[in-house]
Structures are given as structure tokens and as C-alpha cells.
XYZ file of C-alpha atoms in Angstrom:
398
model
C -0.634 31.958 -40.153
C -1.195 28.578 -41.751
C -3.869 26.970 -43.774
C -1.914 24.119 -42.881
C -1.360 22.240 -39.688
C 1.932 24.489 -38.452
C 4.201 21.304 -37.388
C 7.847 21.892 -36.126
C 9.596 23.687 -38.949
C 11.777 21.103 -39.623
C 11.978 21.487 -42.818
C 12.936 25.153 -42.939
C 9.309 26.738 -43.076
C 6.828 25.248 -40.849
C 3.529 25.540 -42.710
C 2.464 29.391 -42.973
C -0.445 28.785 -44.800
C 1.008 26.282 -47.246
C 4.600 28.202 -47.138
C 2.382 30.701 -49.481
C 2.147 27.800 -51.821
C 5.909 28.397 -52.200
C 5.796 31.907 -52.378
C 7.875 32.344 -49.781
C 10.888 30.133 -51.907
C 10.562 31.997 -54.635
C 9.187 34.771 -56.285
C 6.023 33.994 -57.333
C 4.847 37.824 -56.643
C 7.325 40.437 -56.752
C 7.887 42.806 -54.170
C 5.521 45.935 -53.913
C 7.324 49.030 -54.916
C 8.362 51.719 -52.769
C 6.723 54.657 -52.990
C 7.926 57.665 -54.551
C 4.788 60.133 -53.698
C 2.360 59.628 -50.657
C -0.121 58.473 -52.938
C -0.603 56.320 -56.293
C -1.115 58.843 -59.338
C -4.708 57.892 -60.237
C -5.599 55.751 -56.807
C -9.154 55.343 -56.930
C -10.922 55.726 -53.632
C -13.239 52.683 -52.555
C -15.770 54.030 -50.590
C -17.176 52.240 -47.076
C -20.149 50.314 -47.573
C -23.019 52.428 -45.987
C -25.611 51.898 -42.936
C -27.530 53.787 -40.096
C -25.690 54.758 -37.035
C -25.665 51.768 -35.621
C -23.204 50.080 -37.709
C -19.520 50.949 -37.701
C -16.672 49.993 -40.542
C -15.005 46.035 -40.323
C -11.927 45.518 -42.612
C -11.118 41.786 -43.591
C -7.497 40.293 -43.920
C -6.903 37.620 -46.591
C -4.435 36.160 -49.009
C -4.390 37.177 -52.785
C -2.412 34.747 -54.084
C -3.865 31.558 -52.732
C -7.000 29.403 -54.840
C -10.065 31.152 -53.405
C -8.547 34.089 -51.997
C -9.020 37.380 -52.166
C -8.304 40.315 -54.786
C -6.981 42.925 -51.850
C -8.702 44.468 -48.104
C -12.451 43.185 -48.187
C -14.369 46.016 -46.535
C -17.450 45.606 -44.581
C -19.989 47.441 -41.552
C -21.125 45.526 -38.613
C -24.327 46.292 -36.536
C -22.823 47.355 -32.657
C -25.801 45.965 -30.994
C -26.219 42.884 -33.223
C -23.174 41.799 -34.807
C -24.950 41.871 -38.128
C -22.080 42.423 -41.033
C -22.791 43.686 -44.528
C -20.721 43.357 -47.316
C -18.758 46.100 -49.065
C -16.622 46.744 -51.633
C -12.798 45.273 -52.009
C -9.525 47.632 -51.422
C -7.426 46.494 -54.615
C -3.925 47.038 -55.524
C -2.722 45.112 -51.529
C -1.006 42.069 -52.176
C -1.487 39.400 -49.581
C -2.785 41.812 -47.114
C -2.885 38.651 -43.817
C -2.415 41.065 -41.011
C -4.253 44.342 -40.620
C -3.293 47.500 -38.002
C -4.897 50.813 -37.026
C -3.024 54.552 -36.890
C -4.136 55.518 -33.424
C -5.645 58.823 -35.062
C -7.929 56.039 -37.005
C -7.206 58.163 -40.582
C -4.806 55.342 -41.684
C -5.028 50.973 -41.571
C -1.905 48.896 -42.244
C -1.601 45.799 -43.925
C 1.355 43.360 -44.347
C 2.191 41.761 -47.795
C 2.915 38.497 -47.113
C 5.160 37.325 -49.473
C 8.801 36.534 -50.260
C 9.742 40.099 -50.422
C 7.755 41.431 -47.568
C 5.828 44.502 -47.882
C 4.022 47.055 -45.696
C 0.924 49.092 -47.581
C -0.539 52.418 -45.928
C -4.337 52.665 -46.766
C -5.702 56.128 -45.724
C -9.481 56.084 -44.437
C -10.747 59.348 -45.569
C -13.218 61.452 -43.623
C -15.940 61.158 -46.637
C -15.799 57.002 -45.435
C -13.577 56.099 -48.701
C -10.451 54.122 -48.534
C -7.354 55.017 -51.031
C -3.863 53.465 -51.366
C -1.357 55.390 -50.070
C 1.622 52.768 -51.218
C 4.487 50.260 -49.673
C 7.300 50.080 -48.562
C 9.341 46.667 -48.613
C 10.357 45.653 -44.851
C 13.298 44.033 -45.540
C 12.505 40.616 -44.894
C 10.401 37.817 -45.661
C 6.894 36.414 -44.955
C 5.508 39.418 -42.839
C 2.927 38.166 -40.645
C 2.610 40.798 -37.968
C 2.382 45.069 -37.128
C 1.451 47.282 -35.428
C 1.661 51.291 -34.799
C 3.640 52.434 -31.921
C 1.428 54.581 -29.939
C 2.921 58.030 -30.550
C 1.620 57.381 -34.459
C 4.831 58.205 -35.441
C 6.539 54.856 -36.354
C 5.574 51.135 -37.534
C 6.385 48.078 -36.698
C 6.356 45.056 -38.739
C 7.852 41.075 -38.197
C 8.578 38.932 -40.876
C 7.957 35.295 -39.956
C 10.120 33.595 -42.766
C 13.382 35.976 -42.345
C 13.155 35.897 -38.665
C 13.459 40.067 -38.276
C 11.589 42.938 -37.110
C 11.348 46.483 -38.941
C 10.395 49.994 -38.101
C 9.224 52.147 -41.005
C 8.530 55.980 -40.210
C 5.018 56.945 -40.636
C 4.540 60.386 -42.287
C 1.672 63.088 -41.261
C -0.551 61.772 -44.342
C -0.356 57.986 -42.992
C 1.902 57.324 -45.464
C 5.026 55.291 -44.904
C 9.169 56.341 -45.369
C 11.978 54.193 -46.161
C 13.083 51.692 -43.232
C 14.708 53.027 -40.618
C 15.894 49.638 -38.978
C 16.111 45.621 -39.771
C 16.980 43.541 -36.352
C 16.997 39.683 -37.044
C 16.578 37.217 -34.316
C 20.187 35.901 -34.525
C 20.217 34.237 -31.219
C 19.747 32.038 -29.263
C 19.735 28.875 -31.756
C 16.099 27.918 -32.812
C 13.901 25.923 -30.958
C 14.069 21.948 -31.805
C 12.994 21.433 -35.204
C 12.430 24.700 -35.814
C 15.244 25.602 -38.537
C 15.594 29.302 -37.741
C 14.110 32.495 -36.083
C 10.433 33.238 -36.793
C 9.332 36.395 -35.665
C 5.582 36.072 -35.481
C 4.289 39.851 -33.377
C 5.704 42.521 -32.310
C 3.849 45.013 -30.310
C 4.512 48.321 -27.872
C 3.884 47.935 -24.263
C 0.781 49.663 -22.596
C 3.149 52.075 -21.469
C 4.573 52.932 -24.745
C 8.230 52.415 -22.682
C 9.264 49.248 -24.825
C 8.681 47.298 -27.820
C 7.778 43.392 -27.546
C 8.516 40.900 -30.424
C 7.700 37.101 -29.741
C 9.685 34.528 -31.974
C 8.400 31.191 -32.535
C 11.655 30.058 -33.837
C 13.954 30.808 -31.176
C 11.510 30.610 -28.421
C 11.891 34.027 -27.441
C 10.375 37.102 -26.413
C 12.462 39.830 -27.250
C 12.278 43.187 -25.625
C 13.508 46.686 -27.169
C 13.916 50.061 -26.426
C 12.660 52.615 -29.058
C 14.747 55.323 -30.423
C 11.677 58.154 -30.565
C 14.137 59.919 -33.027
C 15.941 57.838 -35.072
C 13.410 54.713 -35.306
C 15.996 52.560 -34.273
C 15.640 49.676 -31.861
C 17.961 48.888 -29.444
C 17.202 44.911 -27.353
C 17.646 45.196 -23.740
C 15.917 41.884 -22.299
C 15.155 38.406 -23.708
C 12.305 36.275 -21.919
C 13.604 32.763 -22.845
C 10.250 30.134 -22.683
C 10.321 26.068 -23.226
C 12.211 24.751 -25.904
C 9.550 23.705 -28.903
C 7.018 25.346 -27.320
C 6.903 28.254 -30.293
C 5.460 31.620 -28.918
C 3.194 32.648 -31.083
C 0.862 36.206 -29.901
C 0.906 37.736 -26.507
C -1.633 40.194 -25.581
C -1.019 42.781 -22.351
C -3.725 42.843 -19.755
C -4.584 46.819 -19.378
C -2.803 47.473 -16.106
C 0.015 46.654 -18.021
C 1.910 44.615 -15.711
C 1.034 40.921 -17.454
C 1.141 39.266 -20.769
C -0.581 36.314 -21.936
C 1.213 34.208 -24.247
C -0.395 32.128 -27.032
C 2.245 29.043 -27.810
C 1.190 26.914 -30.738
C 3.798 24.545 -30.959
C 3.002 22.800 -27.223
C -1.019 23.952 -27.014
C -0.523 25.970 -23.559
C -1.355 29.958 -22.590
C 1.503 31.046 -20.830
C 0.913 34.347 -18.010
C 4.109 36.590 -18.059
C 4.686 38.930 -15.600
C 5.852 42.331 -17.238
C 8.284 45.636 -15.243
C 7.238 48.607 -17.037
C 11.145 49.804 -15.610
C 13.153 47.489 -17.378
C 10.955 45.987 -20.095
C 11.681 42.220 -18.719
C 9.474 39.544 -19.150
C 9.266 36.664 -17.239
C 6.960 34.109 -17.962
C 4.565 31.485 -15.707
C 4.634 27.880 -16.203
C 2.666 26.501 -19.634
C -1.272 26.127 -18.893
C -4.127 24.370 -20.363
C -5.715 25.963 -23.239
C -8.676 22.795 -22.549
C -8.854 21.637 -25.752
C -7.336 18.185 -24.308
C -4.505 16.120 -25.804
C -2.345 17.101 -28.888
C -1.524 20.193 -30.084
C -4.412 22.515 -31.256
C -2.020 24.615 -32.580
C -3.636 28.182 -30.736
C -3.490 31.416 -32.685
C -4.054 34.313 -30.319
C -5.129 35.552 -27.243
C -7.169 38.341 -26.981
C -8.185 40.713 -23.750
C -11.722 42.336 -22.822
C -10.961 46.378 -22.251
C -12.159 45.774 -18.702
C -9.161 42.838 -17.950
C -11.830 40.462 -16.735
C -11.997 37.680 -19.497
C -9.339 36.567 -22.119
C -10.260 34.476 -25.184
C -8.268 32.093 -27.409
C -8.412 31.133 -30.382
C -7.389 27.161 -31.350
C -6.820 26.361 -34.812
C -6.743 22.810 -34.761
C -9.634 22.440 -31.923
C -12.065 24.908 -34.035
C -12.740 26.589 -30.397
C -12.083 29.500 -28.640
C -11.037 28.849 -24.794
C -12.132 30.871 -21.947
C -10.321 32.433 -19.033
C -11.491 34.535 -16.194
C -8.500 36.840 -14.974
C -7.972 37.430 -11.475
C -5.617 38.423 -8.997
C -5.174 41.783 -10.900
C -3.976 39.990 -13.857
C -1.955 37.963 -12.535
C -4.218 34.458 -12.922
C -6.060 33.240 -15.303
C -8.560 30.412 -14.552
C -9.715 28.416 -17.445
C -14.023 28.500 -17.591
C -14.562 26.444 -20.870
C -14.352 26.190 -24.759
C -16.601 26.826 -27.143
C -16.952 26.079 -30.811
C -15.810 28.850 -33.037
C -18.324 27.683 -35.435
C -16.165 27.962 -38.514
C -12.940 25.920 -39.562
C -9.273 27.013 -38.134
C -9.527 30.005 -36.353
C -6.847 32.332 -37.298
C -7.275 35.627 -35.504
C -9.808 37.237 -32.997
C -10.666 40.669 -32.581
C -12.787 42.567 -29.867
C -15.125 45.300 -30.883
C -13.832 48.943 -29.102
C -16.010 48.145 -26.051
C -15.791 44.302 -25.735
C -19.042 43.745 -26.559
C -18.921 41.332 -29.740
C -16.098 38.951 -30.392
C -14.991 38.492 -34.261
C -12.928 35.656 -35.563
C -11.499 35.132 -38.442
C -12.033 31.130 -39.397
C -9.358 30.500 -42.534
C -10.332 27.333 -44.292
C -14.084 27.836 -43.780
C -13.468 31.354 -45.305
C -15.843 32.585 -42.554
C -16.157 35.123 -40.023
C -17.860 34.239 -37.065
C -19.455 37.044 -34.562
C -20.152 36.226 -30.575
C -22.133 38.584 -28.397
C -20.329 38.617 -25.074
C -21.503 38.841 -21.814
C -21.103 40.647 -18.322
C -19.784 37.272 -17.343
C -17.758 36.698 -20.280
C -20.415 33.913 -21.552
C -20.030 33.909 -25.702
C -23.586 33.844 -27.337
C -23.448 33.280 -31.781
C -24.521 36.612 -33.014
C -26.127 35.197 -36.161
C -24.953 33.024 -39.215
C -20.769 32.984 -40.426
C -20.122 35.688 -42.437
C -18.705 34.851 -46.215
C -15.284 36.223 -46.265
C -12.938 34.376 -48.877
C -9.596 33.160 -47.301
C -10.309 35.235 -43.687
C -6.970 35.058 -42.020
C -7.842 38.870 -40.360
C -10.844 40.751 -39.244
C -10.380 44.298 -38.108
C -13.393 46.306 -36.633
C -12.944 49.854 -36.528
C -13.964 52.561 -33.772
């Protein structure tokens, strides 16, 4: 999450995007209130930008306190066969809204508030195609960069880079969010060289909803949970320890849910973990190429076609994404090629429902760029970059 090269955090905060421009230190932006009701007294609803059948709804991630950001959740539609996107209105009243998740019931979107007292907003997506505000809640820590919805609907799940911790916020029936119901922070093992302290940077369920997954680029460390269903409470019961400086970033499961691939920025290699459903452990392969060549390219996150056949990357510093074929059931990946992103640092990728387009989110070029993809895999440029100010996030919806 940097606008910035991310080096080693030496110095305490290793570039996310500028350290906020100092947010982060200080208290530029105050924290987003907790809610009192499910919804803001006089919330008005932004409606979806319209289309013909063809075109389906694509939210857009940014950061409302930096020059040339954003003023909240930029909504859009994007043509399924094309890749076409049209410009909608804005969803106001989300501060620094840099990572974006879906309620599996697709009635409610997340977004982090990425700031120095980290938020989580609830935005409910209303059956009319309007968008309101349902409120925040404050996670605890600092810098959120990363959530998602465990798969029962029922909780979420939130990691704040700066403070090094994870959250879990219950998720009412309306989508809207209830006080925290836990705050783990990445105490141990000491942080990575020059890293200065835990950074949790994802946290995500496993494909068999048995365990919850938070990678720390700080500590080098993939730590795995069990979820209390009940109480919301998360209790560790594995560490997957990888190379010292090489800062795990994003892993995303392969759908037979028995590998991981691992994104680490900090060393420029893809890393294939193996994953037991039983125990939750994860054991990770040696470092691999991400070809982008020598240096670090600083890669974002990997992303997986529904099928399990291909798995993209996205490299920041390269402007590319790479390519892998997967084989052995998931248990290999075999690099194909890059190719350019077309737009400048490539922040985060997202797949359309059924793998057919390819969205990423290109940060300093405030662009979003659209690829067709192929039975092979092959990436094809589905038309010009879209104008997206400050796109750190793009989220296309079912």
C-alpha cells in the first residue's frame, strides 16, 4: 500500500503510500465514530450508475486525504463481455477507503479507513442499485490496509499494517457492524531485519472456512487462527515462519484449497505454500521468480483464476503483471511471462466472478487498467486506462 517505493521499514514505517503523508504519526484525520444506530440519520443513498444487462457494478478504492485523491468509494459499471467501465457517482462520508470487501450475501461492501485511528465502514448496496452508509467502527489499531468477511457473513476481519494487529468486528443482519470483539497484535517473533515492528498486511479465511490466515510483513510470518463462531474471538494455533526480510505481503488460496501463493515484496519472489485443512499449518516452498529480473519490484498481490489454472501478479515497481500456469493440482506454478500493466505501480488486481477480465488498480497513474483473459491465460488490453483518482482498489461486483 505505498505510493512510495516500500523499502525495509527501517525507519519505523516503511513507505505505505507516503506513511499517509504522516497521517499515520499523527492525527491528521480523526478517527470515524462508532456507530450508535445501523445507519447515519439523514444518509443519502448514491445510486449505481446505470447500463443494459450487460454491465455489472465496479467499486473503486482510493485515498481521501492524499493531493489528487478521492472524496470517498468511486462507483462505476463495467461491460462483462468488453471490459468497457463507465463512470458513476462517488460514495461520500468513507475516509481513506484503500481496501474494499464483499458480504457474501452481496447486500453489504466493506472498506478500511486507513488512517492513524483505523476504521472499518459498512456500506449497504440496496436492492433499488443505491449505496448508503451504514457507519464505522474503529478497529483498534492503526493503518488498516486489509479485510475481509468470514464466510458464514457473520463476522469481519480487518489488519492494521502500522499497529501490527488483526480485528474481528461482528457483522449485524443489516450489514452493519458491532463493537470489536477481539484485537491480537503480532507480538512475536521479533521483526524481520529492518523492519521495526509487526505489519499485518491480509488476513483472510481458508477455503474451508476451518481457519483464519493473517500474513505479516513485519515479522515475516503467516499466522494461522482458529475462529470462535460464537464469541468472535481468535485463538493462533500455527505460525508459517518464511525468509528473514523477505516481507509477506498477500497470499491467495488455489480453490482445492490445499495451496497458497504468497506475494513477498520485500525480496521480489512468489512463494507456493502447501496448506492442511486439519491443522491450519502452512508451510511454505522455496522463494521463486516473479520474472521481472534483478532488484526488487516490490509485488503487490497474487490473484487466482476460479478454474486454478493461471495465477497473476501484480509488480509495483516493474509496472507488470507476471504469469503462472499452475499445475500439479496446485502444487506448481511455472512462470509463462510478464506483461505491462499499462498504468504506473500496480497496487491491487481483481478477477471478474468468472475470470474472464482482469482489473488492476495502477496508483500513481490513477488508472485502472482492464485485460480480457484467455482459455490459455494469455492477457489481451480491453480498451484505454480507466480515470480513477488515487486507484489503490478496484472491486467488481457479481
Amino acid at each position: 500500500m505505498n505510493s512510495a517505493p516500500h523499502p525495509r521499514p527501517a525507519p519505523g514505517l516503511p513507505g505505505r503510500r507516503g506513511l499517509l503523508g504522516g497521517l499515520l504519526a499523527g492525527a491528521a484525520l480523526a478517527a470515524v465514530p462508532a456507530l450508535a444506530a445501523p445507519a447515519h440519520a439523514g444518509a443519502r443513498p448514491v445510486r449505481a450508475p446505470a447500463g443494459p444487462r450487460a454491465t455489472r457494478p465496479l467499486l473503486l478504492g482510493t485515498y481521501t486525504s492524499e493531493g489528487g485523491g478521492g472524496t470517498g468509494i468511486g462507483t462505476a459499471a463495467y461491460d462483462t463481455g468488453t471490459g468497457a467501465i463507465t463512470p458513476g457517482p462517488v460514495i461520500t462520508g468513507v475516509e481513506n477507503p484503500s481496501y474494499l470487501a464483499p458480504h457474501p450475501s452481496g447486500a453489504t461492501v466493506y472498506a478500511v479507513a486507513e488512517q492513524g485511528a483505523g476504521a472499518v465502514t459498512a456500506v449497504a448496496i440496496r436492492p433499488d442499485g443505491t449505496y448508503e452508509v451504514l457507519g464505522s467502527r474503529p478497529t483498534g489499531g492503526s493503518g488498516p490496509t486489509h479485510l475481509s468477511v468470514h464466510p458464514s457473513g457473520r463476522w469481519l476481519l480487518s489488519a492494521n499494517y502500522t499497529s501490527g494487529s488483526v480485528a474481528v468486528h461482528p457483522i449485524a443482519e443489516d450489514g452493519s457492524l458491532g463493537e470489536r470483539t477481539d484485537l491480537v497484535t503480532h507480538s512475536s517473533p521479533p521483526p524481520g531485519p529492518g523492519q521495526g515492528g509487526p505489519h499485518a498486511h491480509q488476513i483472510v479465511t481458508s477455503p474451508d472456512g476451518g481457519h483464519v490466515l493473517a500474513v505479516d510483513l513485519g515479522t515475516d510470518t503467516v499466522y494461522t487462527y482458529r475462529l470462535d463462531a460464537s464469541a468472535g474471538t481468535l485463538a493462533e494455533v500455527s505460525r508459517a515462519a518464511l525468509t528473514p526480510g523477505s516481507g509477506p505481503r498477500h497470499l491467495a488460496f488455489h480453490p482445492g484449497g490445499r495451496f497458497a501463493y504468497l506475494a513477498c515484496e520485500l525480496d521480489n519472489t512468489m512463494v507456493v505454500c502447501a496448506y492442511d485443512p486439519a491443522t491450519g499449518a502452512l508451510t511454505p516452498g522455496p522463494g521463486q521468480s516473479t520474472g521481472t529480473g534483478s532488484g526488487v519490484s516490490y509485488p503487490a498481490q497474487p490473484v487466482v483464476t476460479g478454474d486454478g489454472a493461471y495465477v497473476y501478479l501484480a509488480n509495483r515497481g516493474h509496472n507488470s503483471l507476471t504469469r503462472y500456469a499452475v499445475e500439479g493440482d496446485g502444487a506448481v506454478l511455472r512462470l509463462l511471462d510478464t506483461v505491462p500493466v499499462g498504468g504506473d505501480w500496480p497496487r491491487q488486481l481483481a478477477l471478474s466472478p468468472d475470470s474472464s477480465l482482469l482489473f488492476a488498480a495502477n496508483q500513481r497513474s490513477s488508472t485502472v487498467t482492464v485485460f480480457g483473459v484467455g482459455p490459455d491465460g494469455s492477457l489481451t488490453g480491453a480498451g484505454a486506462p480507466f480515470p480513477a483518482p488515487v486507484a489503490v482498489c478496484v472491486l467488481p461486483l457479481p
